[in-house]
XYZ file of C-alpha atoms in Angstrom:
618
model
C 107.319 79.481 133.038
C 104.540 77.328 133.140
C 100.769 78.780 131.805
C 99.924 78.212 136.002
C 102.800 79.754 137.518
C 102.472 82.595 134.393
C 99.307 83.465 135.422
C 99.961 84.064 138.991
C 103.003 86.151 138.236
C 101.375 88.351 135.527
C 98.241 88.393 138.102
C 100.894 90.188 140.417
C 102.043 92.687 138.200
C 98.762 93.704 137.243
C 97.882 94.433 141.007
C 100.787 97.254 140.851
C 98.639 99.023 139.072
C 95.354 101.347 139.333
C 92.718 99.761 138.009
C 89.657 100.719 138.098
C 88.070 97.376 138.986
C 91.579 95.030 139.282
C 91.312 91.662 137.317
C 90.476 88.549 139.035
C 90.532 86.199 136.037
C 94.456 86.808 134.415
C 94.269 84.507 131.227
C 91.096 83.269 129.222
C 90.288 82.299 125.510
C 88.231 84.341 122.977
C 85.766 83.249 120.498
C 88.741 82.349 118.299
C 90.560 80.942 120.901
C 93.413 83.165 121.324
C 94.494 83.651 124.955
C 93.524 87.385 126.146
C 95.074 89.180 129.689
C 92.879 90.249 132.404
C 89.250 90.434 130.472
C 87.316 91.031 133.544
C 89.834 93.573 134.689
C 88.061 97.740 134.006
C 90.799 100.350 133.786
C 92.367 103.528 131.268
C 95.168 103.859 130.381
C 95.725 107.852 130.315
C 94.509 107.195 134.166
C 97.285 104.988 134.669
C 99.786 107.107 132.975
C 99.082 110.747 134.405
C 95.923 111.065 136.708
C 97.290 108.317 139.355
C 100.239 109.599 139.873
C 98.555 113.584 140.319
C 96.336 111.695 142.546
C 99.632 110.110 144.799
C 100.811 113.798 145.155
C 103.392 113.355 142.472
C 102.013 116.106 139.864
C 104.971 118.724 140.442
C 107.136 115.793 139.532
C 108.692 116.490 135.120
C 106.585 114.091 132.747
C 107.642 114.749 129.494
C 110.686 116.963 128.359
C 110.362 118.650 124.550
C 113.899 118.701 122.978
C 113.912 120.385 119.393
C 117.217 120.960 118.082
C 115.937 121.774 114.719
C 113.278 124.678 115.527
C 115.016 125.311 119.013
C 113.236 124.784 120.944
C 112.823 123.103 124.684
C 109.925 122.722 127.002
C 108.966 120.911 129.720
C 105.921 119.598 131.528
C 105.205 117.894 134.928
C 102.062 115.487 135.424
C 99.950 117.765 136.513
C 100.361 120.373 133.040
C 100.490 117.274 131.172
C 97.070 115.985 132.367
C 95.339 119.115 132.205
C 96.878 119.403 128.164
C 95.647 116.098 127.820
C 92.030 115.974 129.399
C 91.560 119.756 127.381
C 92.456 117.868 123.958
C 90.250 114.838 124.841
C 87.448 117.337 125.143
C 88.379 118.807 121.932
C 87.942 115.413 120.475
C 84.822 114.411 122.190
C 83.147 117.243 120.808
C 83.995 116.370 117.063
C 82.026 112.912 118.242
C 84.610 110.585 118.784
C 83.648 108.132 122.020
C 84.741 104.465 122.857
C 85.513 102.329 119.931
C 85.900 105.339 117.143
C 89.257 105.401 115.683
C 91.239 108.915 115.590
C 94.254 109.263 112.907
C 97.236 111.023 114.007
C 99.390 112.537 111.489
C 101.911 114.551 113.115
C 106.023 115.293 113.631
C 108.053 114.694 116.969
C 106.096 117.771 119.076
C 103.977 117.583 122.402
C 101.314 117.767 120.677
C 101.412 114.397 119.298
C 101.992 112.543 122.612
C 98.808 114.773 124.196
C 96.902 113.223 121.181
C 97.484 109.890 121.878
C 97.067 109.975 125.935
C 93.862 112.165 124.850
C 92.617 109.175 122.332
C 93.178 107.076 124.916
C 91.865 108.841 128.021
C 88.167 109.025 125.851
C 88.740 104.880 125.351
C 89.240 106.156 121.264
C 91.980 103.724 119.177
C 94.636 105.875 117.669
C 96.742 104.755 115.073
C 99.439 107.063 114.951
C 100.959 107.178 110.685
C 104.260 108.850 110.698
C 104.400 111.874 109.891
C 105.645 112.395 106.584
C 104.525 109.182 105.461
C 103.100 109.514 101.325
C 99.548 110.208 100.823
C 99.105 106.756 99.311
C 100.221 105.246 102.651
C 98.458 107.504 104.660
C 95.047 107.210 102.195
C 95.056 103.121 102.573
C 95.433 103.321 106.161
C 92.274 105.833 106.397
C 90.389 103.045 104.627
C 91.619 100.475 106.596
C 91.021 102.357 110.327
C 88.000 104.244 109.194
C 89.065 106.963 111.621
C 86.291 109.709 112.127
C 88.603 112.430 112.915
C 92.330 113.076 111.687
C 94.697 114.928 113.504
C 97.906 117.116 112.356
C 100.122 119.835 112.249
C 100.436 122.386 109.584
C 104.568 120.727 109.314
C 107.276 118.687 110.096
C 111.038 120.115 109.973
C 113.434 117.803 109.113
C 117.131 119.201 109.665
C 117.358 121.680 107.358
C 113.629 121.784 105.233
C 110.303 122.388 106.340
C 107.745 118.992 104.981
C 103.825 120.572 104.692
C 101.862 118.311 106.056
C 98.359 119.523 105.022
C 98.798 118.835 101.222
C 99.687 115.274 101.792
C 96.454 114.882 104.272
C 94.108 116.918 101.714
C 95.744 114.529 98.856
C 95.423 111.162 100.909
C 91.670 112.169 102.063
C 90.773 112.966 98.647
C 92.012 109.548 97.071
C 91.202 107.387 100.049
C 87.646 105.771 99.449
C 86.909 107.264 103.402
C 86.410 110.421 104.661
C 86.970 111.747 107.893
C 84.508 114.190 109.038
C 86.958 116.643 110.810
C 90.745 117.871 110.308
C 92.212 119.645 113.230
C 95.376 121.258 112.292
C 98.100 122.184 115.024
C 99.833 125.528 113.242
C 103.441 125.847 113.894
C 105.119 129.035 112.703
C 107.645 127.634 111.090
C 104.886 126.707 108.298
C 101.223 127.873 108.689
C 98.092 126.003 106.670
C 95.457 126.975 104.780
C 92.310 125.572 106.195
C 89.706 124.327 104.609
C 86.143 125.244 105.876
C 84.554 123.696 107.427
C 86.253 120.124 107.420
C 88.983 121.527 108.998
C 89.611 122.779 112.201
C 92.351 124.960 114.023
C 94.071 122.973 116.938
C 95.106 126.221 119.208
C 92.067 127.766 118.980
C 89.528 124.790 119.077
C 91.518 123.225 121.788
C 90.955 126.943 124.168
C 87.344 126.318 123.997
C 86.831 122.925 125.099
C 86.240 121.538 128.265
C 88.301 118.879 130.113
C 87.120 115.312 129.614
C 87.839 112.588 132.355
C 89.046 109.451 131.924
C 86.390 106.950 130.187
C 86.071 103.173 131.829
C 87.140 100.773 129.262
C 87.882 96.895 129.769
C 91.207 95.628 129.353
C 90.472 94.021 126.499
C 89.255 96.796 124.169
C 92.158 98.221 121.704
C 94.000 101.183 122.731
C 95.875 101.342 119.393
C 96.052 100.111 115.911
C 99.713 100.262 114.474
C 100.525 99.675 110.849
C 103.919 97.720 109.898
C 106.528 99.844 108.617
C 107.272 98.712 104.697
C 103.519 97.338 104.251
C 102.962 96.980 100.746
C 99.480 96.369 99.215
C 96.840 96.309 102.221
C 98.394 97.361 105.501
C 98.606 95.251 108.263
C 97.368 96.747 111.390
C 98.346 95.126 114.723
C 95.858 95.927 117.523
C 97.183 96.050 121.194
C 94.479 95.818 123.868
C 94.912 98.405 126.996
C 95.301 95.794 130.103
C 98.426 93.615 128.873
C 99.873 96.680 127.445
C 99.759 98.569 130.327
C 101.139 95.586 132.837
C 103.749 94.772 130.273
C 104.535 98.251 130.107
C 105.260 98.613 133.659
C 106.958 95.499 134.184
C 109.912 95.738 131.367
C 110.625 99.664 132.655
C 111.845 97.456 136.102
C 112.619 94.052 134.881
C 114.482 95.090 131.922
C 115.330 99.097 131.715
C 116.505 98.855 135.523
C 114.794 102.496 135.639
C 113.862 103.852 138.916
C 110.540 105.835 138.976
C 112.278 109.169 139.766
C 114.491 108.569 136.745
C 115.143 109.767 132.940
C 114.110 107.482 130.150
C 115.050 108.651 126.093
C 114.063 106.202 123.627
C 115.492 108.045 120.760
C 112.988 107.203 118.148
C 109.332 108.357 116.611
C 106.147 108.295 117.911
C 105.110 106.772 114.719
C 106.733 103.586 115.524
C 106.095 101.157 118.012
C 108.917 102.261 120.064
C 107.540 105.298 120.362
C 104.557 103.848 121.580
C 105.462 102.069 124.169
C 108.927 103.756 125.638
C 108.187 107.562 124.491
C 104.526 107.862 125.433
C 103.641 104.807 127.488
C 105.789 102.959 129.548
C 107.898 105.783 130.719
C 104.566 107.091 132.380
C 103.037 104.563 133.636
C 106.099 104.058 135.558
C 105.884 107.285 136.509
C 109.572 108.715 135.640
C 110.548 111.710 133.115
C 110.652 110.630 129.643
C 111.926 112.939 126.390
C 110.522 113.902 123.385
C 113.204 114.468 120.889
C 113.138 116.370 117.222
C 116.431 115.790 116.206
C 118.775 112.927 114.249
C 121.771 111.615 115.696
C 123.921 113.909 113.292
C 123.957 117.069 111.952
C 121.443 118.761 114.403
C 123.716 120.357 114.553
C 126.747 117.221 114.993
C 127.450 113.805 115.790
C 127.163 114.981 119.714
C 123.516 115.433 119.694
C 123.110 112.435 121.643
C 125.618 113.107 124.428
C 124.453 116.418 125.136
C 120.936 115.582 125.586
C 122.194 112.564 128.174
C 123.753 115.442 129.734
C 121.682 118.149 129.844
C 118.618 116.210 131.766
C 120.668 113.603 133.067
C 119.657 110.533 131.463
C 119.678 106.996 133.195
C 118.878 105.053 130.018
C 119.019 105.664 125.980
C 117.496 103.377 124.190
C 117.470 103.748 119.825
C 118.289 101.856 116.553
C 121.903 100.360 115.755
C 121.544 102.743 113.003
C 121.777 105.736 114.776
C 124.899 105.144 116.083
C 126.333 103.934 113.162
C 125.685 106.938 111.798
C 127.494 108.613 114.665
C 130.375 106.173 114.339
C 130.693 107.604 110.310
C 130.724 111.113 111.352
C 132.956 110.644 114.429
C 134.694 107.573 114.160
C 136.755 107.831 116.757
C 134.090 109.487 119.297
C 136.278 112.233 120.498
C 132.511 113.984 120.900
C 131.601 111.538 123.230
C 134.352 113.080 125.377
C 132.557 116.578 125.150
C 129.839 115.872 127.461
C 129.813 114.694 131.124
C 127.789 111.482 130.832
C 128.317 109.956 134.678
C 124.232 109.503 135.117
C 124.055 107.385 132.245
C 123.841 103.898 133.222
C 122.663 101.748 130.011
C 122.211 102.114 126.612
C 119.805 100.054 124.838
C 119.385 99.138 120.976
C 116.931 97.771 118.954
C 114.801 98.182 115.682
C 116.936 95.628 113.818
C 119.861 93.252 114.291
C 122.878 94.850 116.556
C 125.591 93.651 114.411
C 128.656 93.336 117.164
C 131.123 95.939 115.391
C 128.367 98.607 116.156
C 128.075 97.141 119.886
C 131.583 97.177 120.243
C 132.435 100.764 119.002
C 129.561 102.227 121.248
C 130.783 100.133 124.413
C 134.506 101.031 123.722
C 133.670 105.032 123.287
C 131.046 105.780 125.712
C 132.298 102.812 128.649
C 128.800 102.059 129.251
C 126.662 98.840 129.353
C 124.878 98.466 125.535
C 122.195 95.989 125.562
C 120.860 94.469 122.686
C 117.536 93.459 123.113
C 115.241 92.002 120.487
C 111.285 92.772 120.304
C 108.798 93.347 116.983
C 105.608 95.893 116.512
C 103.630 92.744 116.871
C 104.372 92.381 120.785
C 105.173 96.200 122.036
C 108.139 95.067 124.174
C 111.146 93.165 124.346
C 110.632 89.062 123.830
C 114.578 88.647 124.625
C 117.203 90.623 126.380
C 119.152 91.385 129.371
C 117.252 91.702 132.111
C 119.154 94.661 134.345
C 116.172 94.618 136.990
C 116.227 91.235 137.538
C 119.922 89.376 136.670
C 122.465 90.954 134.384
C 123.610 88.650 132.505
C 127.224 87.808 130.495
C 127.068 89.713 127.091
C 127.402 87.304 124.106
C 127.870 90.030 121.089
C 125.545 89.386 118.484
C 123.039 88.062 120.663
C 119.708 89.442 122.034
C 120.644 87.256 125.335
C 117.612 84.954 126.607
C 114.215 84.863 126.370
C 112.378 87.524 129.051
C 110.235 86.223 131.898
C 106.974 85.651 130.329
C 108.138 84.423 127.018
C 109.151 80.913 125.821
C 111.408 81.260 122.586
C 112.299 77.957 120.128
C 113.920 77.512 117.094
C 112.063 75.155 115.069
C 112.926 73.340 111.913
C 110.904 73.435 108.439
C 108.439 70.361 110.513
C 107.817 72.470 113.235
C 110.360 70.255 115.760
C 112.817 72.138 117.948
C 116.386 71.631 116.710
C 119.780 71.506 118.358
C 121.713 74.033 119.881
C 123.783 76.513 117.777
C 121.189 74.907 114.561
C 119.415 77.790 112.741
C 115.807 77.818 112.311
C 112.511 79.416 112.569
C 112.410 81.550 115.657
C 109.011 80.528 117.236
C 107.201 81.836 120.667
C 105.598 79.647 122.170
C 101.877 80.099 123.111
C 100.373 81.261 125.467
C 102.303 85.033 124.520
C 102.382 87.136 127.393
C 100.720 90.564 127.820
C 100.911 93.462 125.301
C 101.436 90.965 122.129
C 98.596 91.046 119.521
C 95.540 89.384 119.570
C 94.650 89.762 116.320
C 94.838 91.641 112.799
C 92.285 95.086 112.770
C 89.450 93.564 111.097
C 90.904 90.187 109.316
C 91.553 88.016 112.006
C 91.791 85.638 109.174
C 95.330 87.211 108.194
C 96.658 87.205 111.492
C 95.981 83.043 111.944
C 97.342 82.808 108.582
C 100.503 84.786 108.962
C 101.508 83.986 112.418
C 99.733 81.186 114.272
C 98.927 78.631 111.698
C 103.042 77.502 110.250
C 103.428 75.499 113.843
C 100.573 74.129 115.751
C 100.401 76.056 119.221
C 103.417 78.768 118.259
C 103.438 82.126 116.813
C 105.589 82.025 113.982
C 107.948 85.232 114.280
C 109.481 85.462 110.835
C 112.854 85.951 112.006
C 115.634 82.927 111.658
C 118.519 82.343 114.187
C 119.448 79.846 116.941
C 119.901 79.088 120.632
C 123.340 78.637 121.645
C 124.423 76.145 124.245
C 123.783 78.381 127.329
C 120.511 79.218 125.767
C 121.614 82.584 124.276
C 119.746 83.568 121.710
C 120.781 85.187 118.512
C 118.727 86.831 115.603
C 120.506 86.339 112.269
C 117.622 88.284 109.959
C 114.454 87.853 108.652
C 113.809 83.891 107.244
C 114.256 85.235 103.561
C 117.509 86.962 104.376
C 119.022 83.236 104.349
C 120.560 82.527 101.074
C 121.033 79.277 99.089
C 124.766 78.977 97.755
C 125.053 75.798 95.678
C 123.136 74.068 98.216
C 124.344 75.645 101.270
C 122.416 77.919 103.288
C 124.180 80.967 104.739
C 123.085 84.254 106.290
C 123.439 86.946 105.140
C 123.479 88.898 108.385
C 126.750 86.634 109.300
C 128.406 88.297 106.662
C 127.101 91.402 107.710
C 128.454 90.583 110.972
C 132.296 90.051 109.403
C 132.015 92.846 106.761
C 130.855 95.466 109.539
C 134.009 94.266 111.651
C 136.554 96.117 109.069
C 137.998 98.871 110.820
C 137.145 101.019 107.431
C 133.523 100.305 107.262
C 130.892 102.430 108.579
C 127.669 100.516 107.855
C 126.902 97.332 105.484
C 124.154 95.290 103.935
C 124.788 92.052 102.356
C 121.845 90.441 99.764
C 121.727 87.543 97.893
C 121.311 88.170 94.186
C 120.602 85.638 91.858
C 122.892 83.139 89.792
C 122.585 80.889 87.253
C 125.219 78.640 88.441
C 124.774 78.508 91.907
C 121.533 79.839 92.534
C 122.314 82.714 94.547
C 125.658 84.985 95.865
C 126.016 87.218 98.084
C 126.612 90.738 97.329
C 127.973 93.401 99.511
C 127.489 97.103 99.729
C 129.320 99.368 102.349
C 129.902 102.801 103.574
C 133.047 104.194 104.784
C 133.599 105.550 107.619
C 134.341 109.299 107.059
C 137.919 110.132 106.254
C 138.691 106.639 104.567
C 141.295 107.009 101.782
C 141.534 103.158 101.065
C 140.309 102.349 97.387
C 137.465 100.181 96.502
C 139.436 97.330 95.103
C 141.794 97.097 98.204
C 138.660 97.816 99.966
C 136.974 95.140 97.918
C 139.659 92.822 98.125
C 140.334 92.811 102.062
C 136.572 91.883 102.597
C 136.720 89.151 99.930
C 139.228 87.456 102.502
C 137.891 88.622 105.784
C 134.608 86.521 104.920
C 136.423 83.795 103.182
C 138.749 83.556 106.713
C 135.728 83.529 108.815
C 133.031 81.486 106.985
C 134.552 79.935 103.974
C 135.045 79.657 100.391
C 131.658 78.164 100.694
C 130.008 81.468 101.051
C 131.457 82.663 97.674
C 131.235 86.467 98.752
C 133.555 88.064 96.038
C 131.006 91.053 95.251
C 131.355 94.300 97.079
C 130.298 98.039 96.192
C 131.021 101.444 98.000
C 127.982 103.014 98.264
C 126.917 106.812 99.888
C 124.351 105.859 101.643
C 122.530 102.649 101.848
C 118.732 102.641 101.282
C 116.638 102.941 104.145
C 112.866 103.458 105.540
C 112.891 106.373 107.778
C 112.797 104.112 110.946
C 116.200 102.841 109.903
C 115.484 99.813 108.030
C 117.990 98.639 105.067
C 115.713 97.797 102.161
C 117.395 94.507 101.252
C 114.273 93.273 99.173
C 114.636 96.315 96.854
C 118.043 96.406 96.776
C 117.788 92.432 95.465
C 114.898 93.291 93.047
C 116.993 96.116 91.555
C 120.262 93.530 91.440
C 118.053 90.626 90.165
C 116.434 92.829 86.775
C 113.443 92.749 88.209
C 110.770 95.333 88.604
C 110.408 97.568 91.971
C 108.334 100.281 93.218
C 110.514 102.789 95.479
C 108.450 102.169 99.081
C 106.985 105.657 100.091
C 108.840 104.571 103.536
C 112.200 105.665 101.894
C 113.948 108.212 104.079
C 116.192 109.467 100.778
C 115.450 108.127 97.035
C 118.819 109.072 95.385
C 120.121 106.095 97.320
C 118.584 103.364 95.217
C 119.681 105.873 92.374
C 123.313 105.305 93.144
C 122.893 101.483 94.059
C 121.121 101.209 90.242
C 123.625 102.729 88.667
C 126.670 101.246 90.542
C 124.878 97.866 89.865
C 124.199 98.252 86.036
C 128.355 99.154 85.718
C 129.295 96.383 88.019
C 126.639 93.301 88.107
């Protein structure tokens, strides 16, 4: 799509929605020359999302949907309670001093609460950056710094299957070692856990909240930040991507219809936390600004209380689309590998599932296709742009699925795979997987407060691309498939191999659950690649037939060349609580060298097990 034609079609999605004073000029430079959506355009967001629709007689119509397996617990509200929940909080933070510009910290677990805070930050034209809840102090005390928030807000505790997590120790501990300090706490008590308060930083949410008055929507332009997000796994200074409200909110809307297929009266789940970027966009904002139902969900894929949790909340409210990570339904594939769950629940309204997060490896697409007989999508999208750069486009052409790949680039985005010069290469050749620039609405225009880092890391590799980290290729019908991050390619004697091909053939054994493959090093040949797996449950092969059967499946399917002959059974495999494998540690820990345990871990004893398993075996 040329920058011409781009503008005029992005101009007309923009006009779908209710802007305060609607944009005349779609695309124009900065001071640093990076190309910014609908500058002149004066809007807010929390309008778009809950006042127009009250306004269009739609108020009585469900918003949001609470779903807490774990304290069980369900509510729902429509619009109309959702706005006046919202516009009380935003007075709540108004009168701690928070106004345009001021950045609010929200520290919180998967309740209302959370979403009201961020449609309330919003609504007052405050940036919210949202920290997962649970997150270490260190990681929440570096982000303080970083944000400079005047106000933080939490809840007295998380619940996390079967434990309670206290939140308010880990916010006293992060404010006391973070070099800023925010003048007010306000502390949403849940009776599952109540906190101590300390006077008079810190407020009470319930009671605070009663005596406020409602706050309307604030006039912002398009182009000031609605949120700062923080990469999941940042070590050492975070990295905080800033998405401005306009190209959000027009993205937003567009990819519910272009991609989702999601009618407005319908039921989106994006099974995932509001303190990723998922959340962001598909829990809190998208599914409102289309104006449809979405769900908030405090729950896992297993063992709250089975691996059924999914298909009975696609029942019970009659979900059109799911949408989480591959790795929740791997997980549901090791506790019920043959899906006779899935059978359990009546699931004729669902129409899609979607999955992103990290690479769909096509034994996961397959099982969930085979068992639930429903369209999966993969679709492929990073924090740094909010929504999808390539998938299947349901709303506009569904395409053949090609497993493994994310399908082709979405209208809007131009996707090439460059070489180490920066020149595009051949179909079905691996390379860097570059956008090319202008980005469309919602991506990031720049780093919070070191622009310089965000030139560096993404715009400076290729000369008029942003670089996206990520290697793969373009096939010949212009399918594209993600193979991993650039580092995850490995040099074997010479050869460079992915790693998430093998991961591809070693997640296709009809005994394996879940896999990781890293490349550790060797003196010989520089690097090999080793293997770790979890069986599915109920496996009673052994690990050296195990070990053995792989050895061949890979040598079949790529070659001798690949020299996999290293394989371990593992538990569990180490993750980050959104789902993430930690293949750097795991190499560090294989390669003798030092590692810090990321405070993103979702379960320590994992890299335990891996150390010990690799100190008998490596």
């Amino acid at each position: 799509m040329g920058s011409g034609r781009s503008c005029s079609f992005w101009q007309q999605q923009a006009e779908q929605l209710d802007w305060f004073k609607t944009p005349t000029e779609p695309l124009k430079k900065d001071e640093h020359g990076i190309e910014r959506w609908f500058s002149d355009g004066v809007m807010n967001t929390c309008w778009m999302a809950l006042d127009s629709h009250c306004v269009k007689g739609y108020g009585d119509k469900v918003a949001l949907i609470y779903d807490s397996p774990v304290t069980g617990t369900k509510q729902q509200y429509t619009y109309l309670e959702l706005k006046s929940e919202v516009e009380r909080t935003a007075g709540m933070i108004a009168a701690q001093g928070v106004g345009k510009g001021d950045r609010v910290v929200i520290y919180m677990p998967m309740i209302p609460q959370a979403a009201i805070a961020m449609l309330a930050c919003a609504r007052l034209g405050a940036i919210h950056s949202v920290v997962f809840g649970g997150f270490a102090p260190n990681e929440l005390g570096v982000r303080l710094e970083d944000a400079e928030p005047k106000l933080v807000l939490t809840a007295s505790c998380g619940v996390e299957i079967d434990r309670v997590i206290e939140y308010k120790p880990l916010v006293d501990r992060a404010i006391m070692e973070s070099r800023w300090k925010p003048n007010k706490v306000i502390v949403y008590q849940r009776e599952q856990c109540m906190a101590q308060l300390t006077e008079p930083r810190d407020l009470d949410w319930q009671s605070t909240c009663e005596m406020a008055e409602p706050h309307p929507c604030v006039e912002i332009n398009a182009t000031d930040p609605l949120y700062i997000l923080y990469t999941s796994g940042t070590t050492g200074k975070p990295k905080g991507v800033v998405r401005d409200n306009g190209g959000h909110a027009v993205a937003m809307k567009y990819s519910m219809s272009a991609i989702y297929n999601i009618p407005e009266d319908g039921v989106f789940w994006a099974a995932s936390d509001v303190g990723w970027v998922v959340g962001h966009s598909y829990i809190v904002y998208a599914p409102l600004i289309h104006g449809c139902t979405t769900i908030l969900y405090e729950g896992k894929p297993v063992r709250t209380p089975d691996p059924g949790a999914f298909w009975r909340v696609c029942e019970e409210y009659d979900v059109d689309v799911l949408f989480s990570a591959p790795t929740a339904f791997r997980a549901i594939k090791k506790e019920d590998p043959d899906g006779r769950l899935i059978s359990d629940y009546n699931l004729n309204n669902l129409k899609s599932i979607f999955m992103a997060g990290e690479r769909l490896d096509p034994p996961t697409l397959e099982w969930t296709k085979s068992k639930t007989n429903k369209p999966v999508i993969d679709h492929w999208w990073q924090t740094e742009t909010g929504w999808a750069i390539a998938a299947n486009p349901l709303g506009i052409e569904v395409l053949p699925v090609k497993s493994g790949s994310a399908t082709k680039a979405v209208p809007g985005y131009s996707v090439e795979i460059l070489n180490e010069l920066g020149e595009p290469v051949q179909a079905n050749q691996q390379g860097f997987v570059a956008l090319k620039r202008p980005l469309p609405p919602s991506c990031l225009p720049t780093i919070w407060r070191n622009h310089d880092r965000f030139e560096s890391g993404y715009l400076s590799q290729f000369d008029g691309y942003y670089v996206s980290g990520d290697g793969g290729y373009l096939d010949e019908d212009g399918y594209l498939f993600i193979m991993g991050r650039i580092d995850d390619v490995i040099n074997v004697a010479g050869h460079r191999l992915s790693t998430g091909e093998m991961e591809e053939i070693v997640g296709d054994h009809p005994a394996v659950a879940e896999c990781a493959v890293v490349g550790i090093h060797d003196d010989l040949k520089g690097q090999l690649p080793l293997g770790l797996v979890v069986l599915k449950d109920g496996v009673k092969l052994d690990e050296q037939t195990i070990q053995g059967e792989l050895v061949g499946k890979v040598r079949n399917e790529i070659g001798a060349v690949a020299c996999f002959k290293n394989t371990l059974v593992v538990e569990k495999l180490p993750k980050t609580r959104s789902g993430k494998i930690l293949r750097r540690t795991i190499r560090q820990i294989a390669d003798g060298e030092q590692y810090t345990v990321p405070s993103t871990i979702d379960d320590p004893s994992s890299l335990n097990e891996i150390e010990q398993l690799l100190n008998r075996n490596i």
